[in-house]
mmCIF file with all atom_site columns, C-alpha atoms in Angstrom:
data_model
loop_
_atom_site.group_PDB
_atom_site.id
_atom_site.type_symbol
_atom_site.label_atom_id
_atom_site.label_alt_id
_atom_site.label_comp_id
_atom_site.label_asym_id
_atom_site.label_entity_id
_atom_site.label_seq_id
_atom_site.pdbx_PDB_ins_code
_atom_site.Cartn_x
_atom_site.Cartn_y
_atom_site.Cartn_z
_atom_site.occupancy
_atom_site.B_iso_or_equiv
_atom_site.pdbx_formal_charge
_atom_site.auth_seq_id
_atom_site.auth_comp_id
_atom_site.auth_asym_id
_atom_site.auth_atom_id
_atom_site.pdbx_PDB_model_num
ATOM 1   C CA . UNK W 1 1   ? 135.477 114.531 139.667 1.00 83.00 ? 149 UNK W CA 1
ATOM 2   C CA . UNK W 1 2   ? 135.178 111.238 140.320 1.00 89.00 ? 150 UNK W CA 1
ATOM 3   C CA . UNK W 1 3   ? 132.636 109.820 139.116 1.00 94.00 ? 151 UNK W CA 1
ATOM 4   C CA . UNK W 1 4   ? 130.039 107.898 141.805 1.00 95.00 ? 152 UNK W CA 1
ATOM 5   C CA . UNK W 1 5   ? 127.107 105.460 141.481 1.00 97.00 ? 153 UNK W CA 1
ATOM 6   C CA . UNK W 1 6   ? 125.060 105.372 144.772 1.00 97.00 ? 154 UNK W CA 1
ATOM 7   C CA . UNK W 1 7   ? 123.662 102.161 145.954 1.00 98.00 ? 155 UNK W CA 1
ATOM 8   C CA . UNK W 1 8   ? 120.770 103.172 148.504 1.00 97.00 ? 156 UNK W CA 1
ATOM 9   C CA . UNK W 1 9   ? 120.549 107.094 147.804 1.00 97.00 ? 157 UNK W CA 1
ATOM 10  C CA . UNK W 1 10  ? 116.670 107.154 148.741 1.00 96.00 ? 158 UNK W CA 1
ATOM 11  C CA . UNK W 1 11  ? 117.845 105.743 152.314 1.00 95.00 ? 159 UNK W CA 1
ATOM 12  C CA . UNK W 1 12  ? 118.705 107.776 155.601 1.00 95.00 ? 160 UNK W CA 1
ATOM 13  C CA . UNK W 1 13  ? 122.792 107.635 154.902 1.00 95.00 ? 161 UNK W CA 1
ATOM 14  C CA . UNK W 1 14  ? 122.091 107.311 151.170 1.00 95.00 ? 162 UNK W CA 1
ATOM 15  C CA . UNK W 1 15  ? 120.532 111.186 151.343 1.00 94.00 ? 163 UNK W CA 1
ATOM 16  C CA . UNK W 1 16  ? 123.082 112.270 153.937 1.00 94.00 ? 164 UNK W CA 1
ATOM 17  C CA . UNK W 1 17  ? 125.996 111.150 150.820 1.00 93.00 ? 165 UNK W CA 1
ATOM 18  C CA . UNK W 1 18  ? 123.771 112.519 148.663 1.00 92.00 ? 166 UNK W CA 1
ATOM 19  C CA . UNK W 1 19  ? 123.258 116.254 149.634 1.00 91.00 ? 167 UNK W CA 1
ATOM 20  C CA . UNK W 1 20  ? 127.126 115.621 150.853 1.00 91.00 ? 168 UNK W CA 1
ATOM 21  C CA . UNK W 1 21  ? 128.266 115.203 146.899 1.00 89.00 ? 169 UNK W CA 1
ATOM 22  C CA . UNK W 1 22  ? 126.680 118.077 145.930 1.00 86.00 ? 170 UNK W CA 1
ATOM 23  C CA . UNK W 1 23  ? 128.630 120.404 148.334 1.00 86.00 ? 171 UNK W CA 1
ATOM 24  C CA . UNK W 1 24  ? 131.213 119.141 146.779 1.00 80.00 ? 172 UNK W CA 1
ATOM 25  C CA . UNK W 1 25  ? 132.643 121.417 143.933 1.00 67.00 ? 173 UNK W CA 1
ATOM 26  C CA . UNK W 1 26  ? 134.737 117.418 142.692 1.00 61.00 ? 174 UNK W CA 1
ATOM 27  C CA . UNK W 1 27  ? 133.142 114.270 142.519 1.00 68.00 ? 175 UNK W CA 1
ATOM 28  C CA . UNK W 1 28  ? 129.909 113.662 140.821 1.00 90.00 ? 176 UNK W CA 1
ATOM 29  C CA . UNK W 1 29  ? 126.805 111.485 140.990 1.00 93.00 ? 177 UNK W CA 1
ATOM 30  C CA . UNK W 1 30  ? 126.438 109.956 137.447 1.00 95.00 ? 178 UNK W CA 1
ATOM 31  C CA . UNK W 1 31  ? 123.969 106.733 139.421 1.00 96.00 ? 179 UNK W CA 1
ATOM 32  C CA . UNK W 1 32  ? 121.384 105.923 141.832 1.00 97.00 ? 180 UNK W CA 1
ATOM 33  C CA . UNK W 1 33  ? 120.480 102.971 142.561 1.00 98.00 ? 181 UNK W CA 1
ATOM 34  C CA . UNK W 1 34  ? 117.328 101.570 144.649 1.00 98.00 ? 182 UNK W CA 1
ATOM 35  C CA . UNK W 1 35  ? 115.093 99.166  144.897 1.00 96.00 ? 183 UNK W CA 1
ATOM 36  C CA . UNK W 1 36  ? 112.139 97.561  143.032 1.00 96.00 ? 184 UNK W CA 1
ATOM 37  C CA . UNK W 1 37  ? 109.715 98.626  145.448 1.00 97.00 ? 185 UNK W CA 1
ATOM 38  C CA . UNK W 1 38  ? 111.061 102.126 146.868 1.00 97.00 ? 186 UNK W CA 1
ATOM 39  C CA . UNK W 1 39  ? 108.496 105.392 145.673 1.00 97.00 ? 187 UNK W CA 1
ATOM 40  C CA . UNK W 1 40  ? 111.344 106.901 144.753 1.00 97.00 ? 188 UNK W CA 1
ATOM 41  C CA . UNK W 1 41  ? 112.043 104.705 141.656 1.00 98.00 ? 189 UNK W CA 1
ATOM 42  C CA . UNK W 1 42  ? 112.373 106.871 138.901 1.00 98.00 ? 190 UNK W CA 1
ATOM 43  C CA . UNK W 1 43  ? 111.561 109.911 139.986 1.00 97.00 ? 191 UNK W CA 1
ATOM 44  C CA . UNK W 1 44  ? 114.876 112.635 139.756 1.00 95.00 ? 192 UNK W CA 1
ATOM 45  C CA . UNK W 1 45  ? 117.618 113.706 142.333 1.00 92.00 ? 193 UNK W CA 1
ATOM 46  C CA . UNK W 1 46  ? 116.780 116.058 144.594 1.00 87.00 ? 194 UNK W CA 1
ATOM 47  C CA . UNK W 1 47  ? 120.164 116.856 144.161 1.00 84.00 ? 195 UNK W CA 1
ATOM 48  C CA . UNK W 1 48  ? 121.182 116.673 140.569 1.00 84.00 ? 196 UNK W CA 1
ATOM 49  C CA . UNK W 1 49  ? 118.347 116.632 138.179 1.00 86.00 ? 197 UNK W CA 1
ATOM 50  C CA . UNK W 1 50  ? 119.731 115.644 135.530 1.00 89.00 ? 198 UNK W CA 1
ATOM 51  C CA . UNK W 1 51  ? 120.089 112.106 137.594 1.00 93.00 ? 199 UNK W CA 1
ATOM 52  C CA . UNK W 1 52  ? 117.019 109.192 137.795 1.00 96.00 ? 200 UNK W CA 1
ATOM 53  C CA . UNK W 1 53  ? 116.253 106.813 140.757 1.00 97.00 ? 201 UNK W CA 1
ATOM 54  C CA . UNK W 1 54  ? 116.277 103.669 138.954 1.00 98.00 ? 202 UNK W CA 1
ATOM 55  C CA . UNK W 1 55  ? 116.091 100.647 139.402 1.00 98.00 ? 203 UNK W CA 1
ATOM 56  C CA . UNK W 1 56  ? 118.195 99.247  136.947 1.00 98.00 ? 204 UNK W CA 1
ATOM 57  C CA . UNK W 1 57  ? 122.033 98.585  138.205 1.00 98.00 ? 205 UNK W CA 1
ATOM 58  C CA . UNK W 1 58  ? 123.439 96.614  135.795 1.00 97.00 ? 206 UNK W CA 1
ATOM 59  C CA . UNK W 1 59  ? 122.691 99.135  133.380 1.00 97.00 ? 207 UNK W CA 1
ATOM 60  C CA . UNK W 1 60  ? 124.022 102.147 135.475 1.00 97.00 ? 208 UNK W CA 1
ATOM 61  C CA . UNK W 1 61  ? 127.066 100.255 135.972 1.00 97.00 ? 209 UNK W CA 1
ATOM 62  C CA . UNK W 1 62  ? 127.539 99.633  132.396 1.00 96.00 ? 210 UNK W CA 1
ATOM 63  C CA . UNK W 1 63  ? 127.479 102.689 131.261 1.00 96.00 ? 211 UNK W CA 1
ATOM 64  C CA . UNK W 1 64  ? 129.795 104.495 133.806 1.00 94.00 ? 212 UNK W CA 1
ATOM 65  C CA . UNK W 1 65  ? 132.970 101.465 134.336 1.00 92.00 ? 213 UNK W CA 1
ATOM 66  C CA . UNK W 1 66  ? 135.505 104.094 135.550 1.00 92.00 ? 214 UNK W CA 1
ATOM 67  C CA . UNK W 1 67  ? 132.273 105.141 138.135 1.00 95.00 ? 215 UNK W CA 1
ATOM 68  C CA . UNK W 1 68  ? 132.936 104.337 141.646 1.00 96.00 ? 216 UNK W CA 1
ATOM 69  C CA . UNK W 1 69  ? 129.793 102.642 143.635 1.00 98.00 ? 217 UNK W CA 1
ATOM 70  C CA . UNK W 1 70  ? 129.623 103.025 147.337 1.00 97.00 ? 218 UNK W CA 1
ATOM 71  C CA . UNK W 1 71  ? 126.741 100.538 148.085 1.00 98.00 ? 219 UNK W CA 1
ATOM 72  C CA . UNK W 1 72  ? 124.414 101.308 151.250 1.00 96.00 ? 220 UNK W CA 1
ATOM 73  C CA . UNK W 1 73  ? 121.355 99.296  150.595 1.00 96.00 ? 221 UNK W CA 1
ATOM 74  C CA . UNK W 1 74  ? 120.117 96.513  151.949 1.00 94.00 ? 222 UNK W CA 1
ATOM 75  C CA . UNK W 1 75  ? 122.776 93.537  153.581 1.00 94.00 ? 223 UNK W CA 1
ATOM 76  C CA . UNK W 1 76  ? 120.797 90.466  150.605 1.00 93.00 ? 224 UNK W CA 1
ATOM 77  C CA . UNK W 1 77  ? 122.112 93.286  147.910 1.00 95.00 ? 225 UNK W CA 1
ATOM 78  C CA . UNK W 1 78  ? 125.443 93.680  148.274 1.00 95.00 ? 226 UNK W CA 1
ATOM 79  C CA . UNK W 1 79  ? 126.316 90.303  146.812 1.00 94.00 ? 227 UNK W CA 1
ATOM 80  C CA . UNK W 1 80  ? 124.405 91.103  143.269 1.00 96.00 ? 228 UNK W CA 1
ATOM 81  C CA . UNK W 1 81  ? 125.631 94.521  143.431 1.00 97.00 ? 229 UNK W CA 1
ATOM 82  C CA . UNK W 1 82  ? 129.706 93.223  144.360 1.00 96.00 ? 230 UNK W CA 1
ATOM 83  C CA . UNK W 1 83  ? 129.508 90.284  141.907 1.00 96.00 ? 231 UNK W CA 1
ATOM 84  C CA . UNK W 1 84  ? 127.820 93.215  138.565 1.00 96.00 ? 232 UNK W CA 1
ATOM 85  C CA . UNK W 1 85  ? 130.937 95.748  139.618 1.00 96.00 ? 233 UNK W CA 1
ATOM 86  C CA . UNK W 1 86  ? 133.128 92.543  139.385 1.00 94.00 ? 234 UNK W CA 1
ATOM 87  C CA . UNK W 1 87  ? 132.054 92.577  136.033 1.00 94.00 ? 235 UNK W CA 1
ATOM 88  C CA . UNK W 1 88  ? 131.354 96.026  134.609 1.00 93.00 ? 236 UNK W CA 1
ATOM 89  C CA . UNK W 1 89  ? 135.163 96.760  135.555 1.00 92.00 ? 237 UNK W CA 1
ATOM 90  C CA . UNK W 1 90  ? 133.768 99.432  138.487 1.00 94.00 ? 238 UNK W CA 1
ATOM 91  C CA . UNK W 1 91  ? 135.445 99.961  142.548 1.00 95.00 ? 239 UNK W CA 1
ATOM 92  C CA . UNK W 1 92  ? 133.243 99.361  144.906 1.00 97.00 ? 240 UNK W CA 1
ATOM 93  C CA . UNK W 1 93  ? 133.038 101.000 149.209 1.00 97.00 ? 241 UNK W CA 1
ATOM 94  C CA . UNK W 1 94  ? 130.170 98.364  151.656 1.00 96.00 ? 242 UNK W CA 1
ATOM 95  C CA . UNK W 1 95  ? 128.971 100.967 154.112 1.00 95.00 ? 243 UNK W CA 1
ATOM 96  C CA . UNK W 1 96  ? 125.944 98.224  154.441 1.00 93.00 ? 244 UNK W CA 1
ATOM 97  C CA . UNK W 1 97  ? 125.337 96.674  158.380 1.00 91.00 ? 245 UNK W CA 1
ATOM 98  C CA . UNK W 1 98  ? 124.285 93.649  158.336 1.00 91.00 ? 246 UNK W CA 1
ATOM 99  C CA . UNK W 1 99  ? 126.772 91.082  156.265 1.00 88.00 ? 247 UNK W CA 1
ATOM 100 C CA . UNK W 1 100 ? 127.403 87.685  156.923 1.00 85.00 ? 248 UNK W CA 1
ATOM 101 C CA . UNK W 1 101 ? 130.155 85.900  156.515 1.00 79.00 ? 249 UNK W CA 1
#
């Protein structure tokens, strides 16, 4: 089982990734991150009712230091996710588009 934290969990790609993970037996979502103004903030994932969608990424990263972070959020948030991942010991996969050098 690979513990996964998904940043951008309520976006189009985030929902697709969550659906794909829900179909697999070996992987597990341990965190779902969204932006501060998302109407789905503080609701439960439809794919996993034990996970609440949050904007407190620092806490989620620190509580799950062996998790892989998948970032499909927004280019403006990716840098802070990279820095937080480095500080918490997580690995990160970036699928966010629109990044500049």
